[in-house]
Amino acid sequence: MMAEQDEDETPELGIPLETVATIADLLNALEDDDLDEDEDLDEEDEDDAEDEDVNEELVEELVNELSEPEQAALVALALVGRGDHEPEEWAEAVKAAALRNAKSDPAQYLLGLEGAGYLLGEGLAAFGISLDEIER
């Protein structure tokens, strides 16, 4: 049986916070690019399209370099951020994420999840961790 956790103690999330912050930043940059594109439909900017491709590839590369437990923790943070699970249900969230990841690519899931960077930040916030305060 696991020892009870102090309420003030942050649980071990199973993934480095710097990694979560970097991936969240890239996902947020992609979302911002998408918003910019919607506003400027008349202006085709190849540089922005190339930047978006680079950011998507970076997200895929970073997520695919993670171990399976780290990938599950990353997706679980998004699930907590979305409100699918409470912080107290962390073990369940990780299990749900691992099952989801076994069926399809976690990088593609995050890239297709609207507001994924924001959701990762919200997931961290649920554990009392500020995305803005994590060193990159």
Short mmCIF file of C-alpha atoms in Angstrom, two decimals:
data_model
loop_
_atom_site.label_atom_id
_atom_site.label_comp_id
_atom_site.label_asym_id
_atom_site.label_seq_id
_atom_site.Cartn_x
_atom_site.Cartn_y
_atom_site.Cartn_z
CA MET A 1 0.00 0.00 0.00
CA MET A 2 1.29 3.45 -0.87
CA ALA A 3 2.04 5.97 1.85
CA GLU A 4 -0.50 8.75 2.13
CA GLN A 5 0.52 11.94 0.47
CA ASP A 6 0.55 15.31 2.23
CA GLU A 7 -1.97 17.62 0.60
CA ASP A 8 0.76 20.19 -0.04
CA GLU A 9 3.04 17.65 -1.71
CA THR A 10 2.99 17.49 -5.50
CA PRO A 11 2.68 13.91 -6.75
CA GLU A 12 5.42 12.47 -8.91
CA LEU A 13 4.05 13.14 -12.38
CA GLY A 14 6.46 10.80 -14.16
CA ILE A 15 7.69 13.34 -16.71
CA PRO A 16 10.17 16.23 -16.40
CA LEU A 17 8.37 19.57 -16.02
CA GLU A 18 10.75 21.18 -18.52
CA THR A 19 9.62 18.66 -21.14
CA VAL A 20 5.95 19.39 -20.49
CA ALA A 21 6.63 23.14 -20.67
CA THR A 22 8.55 22.87 -23.95
CA ILE A 23 5.85 20.75 -25.60
CA ALA A 24 3.11 23.07 -24.27
CA ASP A 25 4.99 26.08 -25.70
CA LEU A 26 5.24 24.43 -29.12
CA LEU A 27 1.57 23.42 -29.09
CA ASN A 28 0.57 26.96 -28.07
CA ALA A 29 2.70 28.40 -30.88
CA LEU A 30 0.90 26.12 -33.35
CA GLU A 31 -2.50 27.24 -32.01
CA ASP A 32 -1.43 30.89 -32.31
CA ASP A 33 -0.28 30.26 -35.90
CA ASP A 34 -3.66 28.70 -36.69
CA LEU A 35 -5.46 31.76 -35.29
CA ASP A 36 -3.22 34.07 -37.32
CA GLU A 37 -3.97 32.05 -40.47
CA ASP A 38 -7.71 32.33 -39.88
CA GLU A 39 -7.40 36.11 -39.65
CA ASP A 40 -5.14 36.44 -42.70
CA LEU A 41 -6.72 34.02 -45.14
CA ASP A 42 -5.89 36.30 -48.07
CA GLU A 43 -2.19 36.50 -47.23
CA GLU A 44 -0.30 33.30 -47.97
CA ASP A 45 2.93 33.32 -46.02
CA GLU A 46 5.18 30.37 -46.82
CA ASP A 47 7.44 31.12 -43.86
CA ASP A 48 4.53 30.65 -41.44
CA ALA A 49 3.59 27.36 -43.10
CA GLU A 50 7.19 26.19 -42.84
CA ASP A 51 7.36 27.26 -39.18
CA GLU A 52 4.17 25.33 -38.48
CA ASP A 53 5.60 22.21 -40.13
CA VAL A 54 8.80 22.57 -38.10
CA ASN A 55 6.82 23.00 -34.86
CA GLU A 56 4.63 19.97 -35.63
CA GLU A 57 7.72 17.90 -36.40
CA LEU A 58 9.35 19.11 -33.18
CA VAL A 59 6.29 18.12 -31.16
CA GLU A 60 6.24 14.69 -32.82
CA GLU A 61 9.97 14.25 -32.23
CA LEU A 62 9.83 15.32 -28.57
CA VAL A 63 6.80 13.16 -27.78
CA ASN A 64 8.13 10.13 -29.65
CA GLU A 65 11.47 10.38 -27.79
CA LEU A 66 9.64 10.01 -24.46
CA SER A 67 9.25 6.62 -22.81
CA GLU A 68 5.77 5.08 -22.83
CA PRO A 69 5.18 6.03 -19.15
CA GLU A 70 6.26 9.62 -19.90
CA GLN A 71 3.93 9.74 -22.93
CA ALA A 72 1.10 8.49 -20.74
CA ALA A 73 1.87 11.16 -18.11
CA LEU A 74 1.90 13.87 -20.79
CA VAL A 75 -1.50 12.86 -22.18
CA ALA A 76 -2.83 12.39 -18.63
CA LEU A 77 -1.91 16.01 -17.84
CA ALA A 78 -4.00 17.11 -20.83
CA LEU A 79 -6.88 14.93 -19.59
CA VAL A 80 -6.67 16.48 -16.11
CA GLY A 81 -6.44 19.92 -17.71
CA ARG A 82 -9.58 19.20 -19.72
CA GLY A 83 -11.40 18.12 -16.56
CA ASP A 84 -11.74 14.44 -17.48
CA HIS A 85 -9.95 13.52 -14.23
CA GLU A 86 -9.25 15.26 -10.93
CA PRO A 87 -5.68 15.53 -9.60
CA GLU A 88 -6.59 12.95 -6.92
CA GLU A 89 -7.32 10.51 -9.77
CA TRP A 90 -3.81 10.83 -11.24
CA ALA A 91 -3.20 7.05 -11.37
CA GLU A 92 -6.50 6.56 -13.22
CA ALA A 93 -5.70 9.40 -15.62
CA VAL A 94 -2.32 7.84 -16.44
CA LYS A 95 -3.96 4.43 -17.02
CA ALA A 96 -6.59 5.98 -19.30
CA ALA A 97 -3.87 7.83 -21.21
CA ALA A 98 -1.75 4.68 -21.56
CA LEU A 99 -4.74 2.78 -22.98
CA ARG A 100 -5.43 5.64 -25.40
CA ASN A 101 -1.76 5.79 -26.41
CA ALA A 102 -1.73 2.04 -27.12
CA LYS A 103 -4.44 2.59 -29.75
CA SER A 104 -2.95 5.61 -31.52
CA ASP A 105 0.06 7.92 -31.64
CA PRO A 106 0.19 10.28 -28.62
CA ALA A 107 1.93 13.03 -30.63
CA GLN A 108 -0.85 13.01 -33.24
CA TYR A 109 -3.45 12.97 -30.48
CA LEU A 110 -1.97 16.08 -28.85
CA LEU A 111 -1.53 17.83 -32.21
CA GLY A 112 -5.21 17.18 -32.96
CA LEU A 113 -6.46 18.15 -29.50
CA GLU A 114 -7.79 21.71 -29.57
CA GLY A 115 -5.98 23.86 -27.01
CA ALA A 116 -3.56 21.05 -26.07
CA GLY A 117 -0.85 23.44 -24.85
CA TYR A 118 -3.37 25.28 -22.70
CA LEU A 119 -4.72 21.96 -21.38
CA LEU A 120 -1.21 20.85 -20.39
CA GLY A 121 -0.83 24.11 -18.48
CA GLU A 122 -4.20 23.60 -16.80
CA GLY A 123 -3.21 20.04 -15.91
CA LEU A 124 -0.07 21.31 -14.21
CA ALA A 125 -2.06 24.08 -12.49
CA ALA A 126 -4.36 21.42 -11.00
CA PHE A 127 -1.27 20.19 -9.14
CA GLY A 128 -0.26 23.70 -8.10
CA ILE A 129 2.45 24.03 -10.75
CA SER A 130 2.59 27.17 -12.89
CA LEU A 131 3.65 26.61 -16.49
CA ASP A 132 5.07 30.14 -16.56
CA GLU A 133 7.42 29.42 -13.65
CA ILE A 134 9.03 26.33 -15.19
CA GLU A 135 12.52 27.00 -16.52
CA ARG A 136 13.09 26.05 -20.13
#
